[in-house]
Amino acid sequence: TRNPLAQAILRYRGVNKLMSTYIRSSKGDDEGGLLGYSERDGRIHANQNICGTVTGRFSSSGPNMQNNPRPGTTSQWGVNPRRWFIASEGRKLVVADMGQAEVKVLALLSGDKDLIAAVNSGEDIHSEFATACFGERFTCLDKDCEERKELRLIAKTVVFGIMYGRGANSIAENLGLTVQEAQEVIDSFFRRFPGVAAYINRIAQQLNTNGEVRTLKGRPRRPVFATFPPPDEADRAMWNFAYFDEMKRAGIEEDESGDDYRNANARRGRALRQGINSTIQGTVAELVNDALIELTEKGWDIVGQVHDEIILDVPEDRVEEAERDLTEVLSREYGGVKFTATAAHGDSWADAK
């Protein structure tokens, strides 16, 4: 926005966010921010909560280490908080992540051969998606032109939207497209990768039949709503997606409990989004947890884990060994899908990426 007052408010909110999240709370004391969690040894000892999320991911608290910006990003004031996290004296931080883990898990769970080939190719996967969505409109453009970058971003946003069960309305609103334009991009992606559409249908069928979905290793997730009891036999109809479809076709606006079917349909959509999210995000968490276990068994000092990224604090004379082990545990093949990682090291978290 160009409104001076709005710009001033946005600047204030940005500074306040920077202060309260990374430095100290707005109360002026040492509660909150990073300084509020600094202990006597001058370091921060955050909690990793194994039961902190419904999908199986670790959550972080005291402080939330997952609240730090992505690698290579800085605030509008040129501040990168990752530079504030440094290795112990005489040691280095060794860092690696799985790289496009969620997209690769989508390929793994969907079994789509073309998507598996695309993620295994080593090429820019989002350019592959843009080619699938826009065809020659994308490929004929110069690699550095703004329109090509915009189309790549649209394709990336659409694919991540699909992975988390978002429909054309939500994606259109997010990207500033018409609903028809968003739907055309979605349809193009599904035509190129039909296995993904089949995977989403399988998730819907599993919810329809069992009221739950499972990750690659069998971790269950049952979408829970305040007005919906667990899906035992007596309440199965309340969970049955076909039940809502039949109500809509019959023109019935309320079910026996008095719920508007349109609200029930919203619950249906929410259940599908949770189902897709849980299988993808939960499977990524399982693969990362396996890596954490292996690294622990090898005796490495794990000082941080953010989603699919792992941070080790290692003696300077063992950096090469640590990079080799970290790369190895994150670089595996599952169901024909190759997960690859390249470890790096530095004096700070930012330097190691």
Coordinates of C-alpha atoms in Angstrom, one line a residue:
T1 CA 0.0 0.0 0.0
R2 CA 1.1 3.6 -0.7
N3 CA -0.9 5.1 2.2
P4 CA 1.7 6.8 4.6
L5 CA -0.2 5.8 7.7
A6 CA -0.6 2.2 6.6
Q7 CA 3.2 2.1 5.7
A8 CA 4.1 3.4 9.1
I9 CA 1.8 0.8 10.8
L10 CA 3.4 -2.0 8.8
R11 CA 6.9 -0.8 9.6
Y12 CA 6.0 -0.6 13.3
R13 CA 4.6 -4.2 13.2
G14 CA 7.7 -5.4 11.5
V15 CA 10.0 -3.9 14.1
N16 CA 7.8 -5.1 16.9
K17 CA 7.8 -8.6 15.5
L18 CA 11.6 -8.6 15.2
M19 CA 12.0 -7.4 18.7
S20 CA 9.4 -9.6 20.4
T21 CA 10.4 -12.8 18.5
Y22 CA 14.1 -12.5 18.4
I23 CA 15.3 -10.0 21.0
R24 CA 13.1 -9.3 24.0
S25 CA 9.4 -8.9 24.7
S26 CA 7.5 -5.6 24.2
K27 CA 7.1 -5.4 28.0
G28 CA 10.7 -4.3 28.3
D29 CA 11.7 -7.2 30.5
D30 CA 13.6 -10.3 29.7
E31 CA 10.5 -12.5 29.2
G32 CA 10.1 -13.5 25.6
G33 CA 12.4 -13.0 22.6
L34 CA 15.7 -14.9 22.6
L35 CA 17.2 -12.9 25.5
G36 CA 14.4 -14.1 27.7
Y37 CA 15.5 -17.7 27.2
S38 CA 19.2 -17.3 27.5
E39 CA 20.5 -19.4 30.4
R40 CA 23.5 -19.1 32.7
D41 CA 25.8 -20.7 30.1
G42 CA 24.9 -17.9 27.7
R43 CA 23.1 -20.4 25.4
I44 CA 19.5 -21.2 24.6
H45 CA 18.1 -24.7 25.4
A46 CA 14.8 -25.0 23.5
N47 CA 12.4 -27.8 24.0
Q48 CA 11.6 -30.3 21.2
N49 CA 8.1 -31.6 21.8
I50 CA 7.6 -35.1 20.2
C51 CA 3.8 -34.9 20.8
G52 CA 3.5 -31.2 19.9
T53 CA 1.6 -31.7 16.6
V54 CA -1.1 -34.0 15.3
T55 CA 0.9 -34.8 12.2
G56 CA 3.9 -36.3 14.0
R57 CA 6.3 -33.4 13.5
F58 CA 8.3 -32.2 16.4
S59 CA 7.2 -28.8 17.7
S60 CA 9.6 -26.4 19.4
S61 CA 9.1 -24.1 22.5
G62 CA 11.0 -22.0 24.9
P63 CA 11.8 -20.5 22.4
N64 CA 10.2 -21.7 19.2
M65 CA 13.2 -22.4 16.9
Q66 CA 10.9 -23.1 14.0
N67 CA 9.9 -19.5 14.0
N68 CA 13.2 -18.4 12.3
P69 CA 13.2 -17.3 8.7
R70 CA 14.2 -19.6 5.9
P71 CA 17.9 -19.7 4.8
G72 CA 19.1 -16.8 2.7
T73 CA 16.3 -14.5 3.8
T74 CA 16.6 -11.3 5.8
S75 CA 14.2 -8.8 7.2
Q76 CA 13.7 -5.4 5.6
W77 CA 16.4 -4.1 7.9
G78 CA 19.0 -6.5 6.6
V79 CA 18.8 -8.7 9.7
N80 CA 19.1 -12.5 9.5
P81 CA 18.4 -14.0 12.9
R82 CA 20.1 -17.3 11.9
R83 CA 23.4 -15.5 12.2
W84 CA 22.8 -15.2 16.0
F85 CA 22.9 -19.0 16.5
I86 CA 26.6 -20.0 16.6
A87 CA 28.6 -23.1 17.3
S88 CA 30.3 -23.8 20.6
E89 CA 33.9 -22.8 21.1
G90 CA 36.2 -24.9 19.0
R91 CA 33.3 -26.4 17.1
K92 CA 31.2 -25.9 13.9
L93 CA 27.6 -26.2 13.0
V94 CA 26.9 -28.8 10.4
V95 CA 23.5 -28.4 8.7
A96 CA 21.5 -30.3 6.0
D97 CA 17.9 -30.7 5.0
M98 CA 16.1 -33.2 2.7
G99 CA 15.3 -30.7 0.0
Q100 CA 11.8 -30.6 -1.5
A101 CA 10.8 -33.3 1.0
E102 CA 7.1 -32.7 0.8
V103 CA 7.0 -32.7 -3.0
K104 CA 9.0 -35.9 -3.0
V105 CA 6.7 -37.5 -0.4
L106 CA 3.7 -36.6 -2.7
A107 CA 5.5 -38.4 -5.5
L108 CA 6.1 -41.4 -3.2
L109 CA 2.6 -41.6 -1.8
S110 CA 0.9 -41.0 -5.2
G111 CA 3.1 -43.4 -7.1
D112 CA 2.8 -41.1 -10.2
K113 CA 5.6 -42.3 -12.5
D114 CA 6.0 -38.9 -14.2
L115 CA 6.1 -37.1 -10.9
I116 CA 8.7 -39.5 -9.6
A117 CA 10.8 -39.0 -12.7
A118 CA 10.5 -35.3 -12.3
V119 CA 11.7 -35.2 -8.7
N120 CA 14.5 -37.7 -9.4
S121 CA 15.8 -35.7 -12.4
G122 CA 17.5 -33.1 -10.2
E123 CA 16.1 -30.3 -12.3
D124 CA 14.2 -27.4 -10.8
I125 CA 10.9 -29.1 -9.8
H126 CA 8.8 -26.0 -9.8
S127 CA 9.9 -25.2 -13.3
E128 CA 8.7 -28.7 -14.2
F129 CA 5.4 -27.9 -12.6
A130 CA 5.1 -24.7 -14.5
T131 CA 5.7 -26.6 -17.7
A132 CA 3.0 -29.0 -16.8
C133 CA 0.6 -26.2 -15.9
F134 CA 1.4 -23.7 -18.7
G135 CA 3.1 -25.6 -21.5
E136 CA 4.7 -23.5 -24.2
R137 CA 3.5 -20.3 -22.6
F138 CA 6.2 -21.0 -19.9
T139 CA 8.9 -22.9 -21.8
C140 CA 9.2 -20.3 -24.6
L141 CA 10.1 -17.5 -22.2
D142 CA 13.6 -16.4 -21.4
K143 CA 14.8 -17.9 -18.1
D144 CA 15.4 -14.5 -16.5
C145 CA 12.2 -12.7 -17.6
E146 CA 9.7 -11.7 -14.9
E147 CA 6.7 -13.4 -16.6
R148 CA 8.5 -16.8 -16.4
K149 CA 9.3 -16.2 -12.7
E150 CA 5.6 -15.2 -12.1
L151 CA 4.3 -18.4 -13.8
R152 CA 6.8 -20.5 -11.8
L153 CA 5.5 -19.0 -8.6
I154 CA 1.9 -19.6 -9.6
A155 CA 2.6 -23.2 -10.4
K156 CA 4.5 -23.6 -7.1
T157 CA 1.7 -22.1 -5.1
V158 CA -0.9 -24.2 -6.9
V159 CA 1.0 -27.5 -6.3
F160 CA 1.5 -26.7 -2.6
G161 CA -2.2 -25.8 -2.4
I162 CA -3.1 -29.1 -4.0
M163 CA -0.9 -30.9 -1.5
Y164 CA -2.9 -29.4 1.4
G165 CA -6.3 -29.9 -0.1
R166 CA -7.0 -26.3 -1.1
G167 CA -9.5 -25.7 -3.9
A168 CA -9.7 -23.3 -6.8
N169 CA -11.4 -20.6 -4.8
S170 CA -8.7 -20.5 -2.1
I171 CA -5.9 -20.7 -4.6
A172 CA -7.5 -18.0 -6.8
E173 CA -7.8 -15.7 -3.8
N174 CA -4.2 -16.2 -2.7
L175 CA -2.8 -15.6 -6.2
G176 CA -5.2 -12.9 -7.4
L177 CA -6.5 -15.1 -10.2
T178 CA -10.1 -15.7 -11.2
V179 CA -11.5 -19.0 -10.0
Q180 CA -11.7 -20.2 -13.6
E181 CA -8.0 -19.4 -14.1
A182 CA -7.0 -21.2 -11.0
Q183 CA -9.1 -24.2 -11.9
E184 CA -7.5 -24.4 -15.3
V185 CA -4.1 -24.5 -13.8
I186 CA -5.1 -27.2 -11.4
D187 CA -6.7 -29.3 -14.2
S188 CA -3.5 -28.9 -16.3
F189 CA -1.4 -30.2 -13.4
F190 CA -3.7 -33.2 -12.8
R191 CA -3.7 -34.0 -16.6
R192 CA 0.1 -34.1 -16.4
F193 CA 0.3 -36.0 -13.1
P194 CA -2.9 -38.1 -12.9
G195 CA -1.5 -40.2 -10.1
V196 CA -1.8 -37.1 -7.8
A197 CA -5.5 -36.8 -8.4
A198 CA -5.9 -40.5 -7.8
Y199 CA -4.0 -40.2 -4.5
I200 CA -6.3 -37.4 -3.3
N201 CA -9.3 -39.6 -4.3
R202 CA -7.8 -42.4 -2.2
I203 CA -7.5 -40.2 0.8
A204 CA -11.2 -39.2 0.4
Q205 CA -12.2 -42.9 0.2
Q206 CA -10.1 -43.8 3.2
L207 CA -11.8 -41.0 5.2
N208 CA -15.2 -42.1 3.8
T209 CA -14.6 -45.8 4.8
N210 CA -12.6 -45.6 8.0
G211 CA -12.7 -42.0 9.2
E212 CA -8.9 -42.0 9.2
V213 CA -5.8 -41.8 7.1
R214 CA -2.3 -43.3 7.6
T215 CA 1.2 -42.2 6.9
L216 CA 3.8 -44.3 5.0
K217 CA 4.6 -46.1 8.3
G218 CA 1.1 -46.5 9.5
R219 CA 0.6 -43.5 11.8
P220 CA -3.2 -42.8 12.0
R221 CA -4.9 -39.5 11.9
R222 CA -8.6 -39.0 12.5
P223 CA -9.9 -35.5 11.6
V224 CA -11.7 -34.2 14.7
F225 CA -14.5 -31.6 14.8
A226 CA -16.2 -30.3 17.8
T227 CA -19.6 -31.5 16.6
F228 CA -18.5 -34.8 15.2
P229 CA -18.0 -37.8 17.5
P230 CA -15.4 -40.6 16.6
P231 CA -16.5 -42.7 13.6
D232 CA -17.9 -45.8 15.3
E233 CA -20.7 -47.7 13.6
A234 CA -23.5 -45.7 15.2
D235 CA -22.0 -42.4 14.0
R236 CA -20.6 -43.5 10.6
A237 CA -23.2 -41.6 8.6
M238 CA -22.0 -38.3 10.2
W239 CA -18.6 -38.9 8.7
N240 CA -19.6 -40.4 5.4
F241 CA -18.8 -38.0 2.5
A242 CA -21.4 -39.6 0.3
Y243 CA -24.0 -38.8 2.9
F244 CA -23.4 -35.1 2.4
D245 CA -23.4 -35.4 -1.4
E246 CA -26.8 -37.2 -1.3
M247 CA -28.2 -34.5 0.9
K248 CA -27.1 -31.8 -1.5
R249 CA -28.5 -33.6 -4.5
A250 CA -31.8 -34.1 -2.7
G251 CA -32.0 -30.4 -1.8
I252 CA -32.0 -31.1 1.9
E253 CA -30.5 -28.1 3.7
E254 CA -30.2 -29.6 7.2
D255 CA -29.4 -33.1 8.6
E256 CA -31.2 -34.7 11.5
S257 CA -28.9 -32.8 14.0
G258 CA -29.9 -29.5 12.5
D259 CA -26.6 -28.8 10.9
D260 CA -26.7 -26.9 7.6
Y261 CA -25.4 -29.3 5.0
R262 CA -23.3 -26.5 3.6
N263 CA -21.5 -26.4 6.9
A264 CA -21.2 -30.2 6.8
N265 CA -19.7 -29.9 3.4
A266 CA -17.2 -27.4 4.8
R267 CA -16.3 -30.0 7.4
R268 CA -15.9 -32.5 4.7
G269 CA -13.5 -30.3 2.9
R270 CA -11.6 -29.6 6.1
A271 CA -11.4 -33.4 6.8
L272 CA -9.9 -33.9 3.3
R273 CA -7.3 -31.1 3.8
Q274 CA -6.3 -32.6 7.1
G275 CA -6.1 -36.0 5.6
I276 CA -3.8 -34.9 2.8
N277 CA -1.7 -32.8 5.1
S278 CA -1.3 -35.5 7.7
T279 CA -0.1 -38.2 5.2
I280 CA 2.4 -35.9 3.5
Q281 CA 3.7 -34.0 6.5
G282 CA 3.5 -37.0 8.8
T283 CA 5.5 -39.1 6.4
V284 CA 8.2 -36.4 6.1
A285 CA 8.3 -36.4 9.9
E286 CA 8.8 -40.1 10.0
L287 CA 11.8 -40.0 7.6
V288 CA 13.4 -37.2 9.6
N289 CA 12.9 -39.0 12.9
D290 CA 14.6 -42.0 11.4
A291 CA 17.6 -39.8 10.6
L292 CA 17.6 -38.3 14.1
I293 CA 17.7 -41.8 15.6
E294 CA 20.6 -42.9 13.4
L295 CA 22.5 -39.7 14.2
T296 CA 21.9 -40.2 17.9
E297 CA 23.2 -43.8 17.7
K298 CA 26.3 -42.5 15.9
G299 CA 26.9 -40.2 18.9
W300 CA 26.4 -36.8 17.2
D301 CA 25.3 -33.8 19.2
I302 CA 22.0 -32.7 17.7
V303 CA 21.3 -29.1 18.7
G304 CA 18.4 -28.3 16.4
Q305 CA 15.8 -29.8 14.1
V306 CA 13.4 -27.6 12.1
H307 CA 11.0 -29.6 9.9
D308 CA 13.3 -31.5 7.5
E309 CA 16.4 -29.7 8.6
I310 CA 18.9 -31.0 11.1
I311 CA 21.7 -29.1 12.9
L312 CA 24.7 -30.7 14.5
D313 CA 27.3 -29.1 16.8
V314 CA 30.6 -30.9 16.1
P315 CA 34.3 -30.6 16.9
E316 CA 36.3 -28.8 14.2
D317 CA 38.4 -31.9 13.5
R318 CA 35.3 -34.0 12.8
V319 CA 33.4 -31.7 10.5
E320 CA 34.0 -33.8 7.4
E321 CA 32.9 -37.0 9.1
A322 CA 29.7 -35.2 10.4
E323 CA 28.9 -33.9 7.0
R324 CA 29.3 -37.4 5.5
D325 CA 27.0 -39.0 8.2
L326 CA 24.4 -36.3 8.0
T327 CA 24.3 -36.4 4.2
E328 CA 24.0 -40.2 4.3
V329 CA 21.1 -40.4 6.8
L330 CA 19.1 -37.9 4.8
S331 CA 19.9 -39.3 1.4
R332 CA 17.8 -42.4 1.0
E333 CA 15.5 -44.0 -1.6
Y334 CA 11.9 -45.0 -0.8
G335 CA 9.6 -46.5 -3.4
G336 CA 11.8 -45.3 -6.2
V337 CA 11.9 -41.7 -5.0
K338 CA 15.4 -40.4 -4.3
F339 CA 15.8 -38.1 -1.3
T340 CA 19.0 -36.2 -1.5
A341 CA 20.8 -33.9 0.9
T342 CA 24.1 -32.0 1.0
A343 CA 25.5 -31.0 4.3
A344 CA 27.5 -27.8 4.9
H345 CA 29.2 -26.2 7.9
G346 CA 29.9 -22.8 9.3
D347 CA 30.4 -20.8 12.5
S348 CA 26.7 -19.8 12.5
W349 CA 23.4 -21.3 11.4
A350 CA 23.3 -18.8 8.5
D351 CA 26.9 -19.5 7.4
A352 CA 26.2 -23.3 7.2
K353 CA 23.5 -22.8 4.6

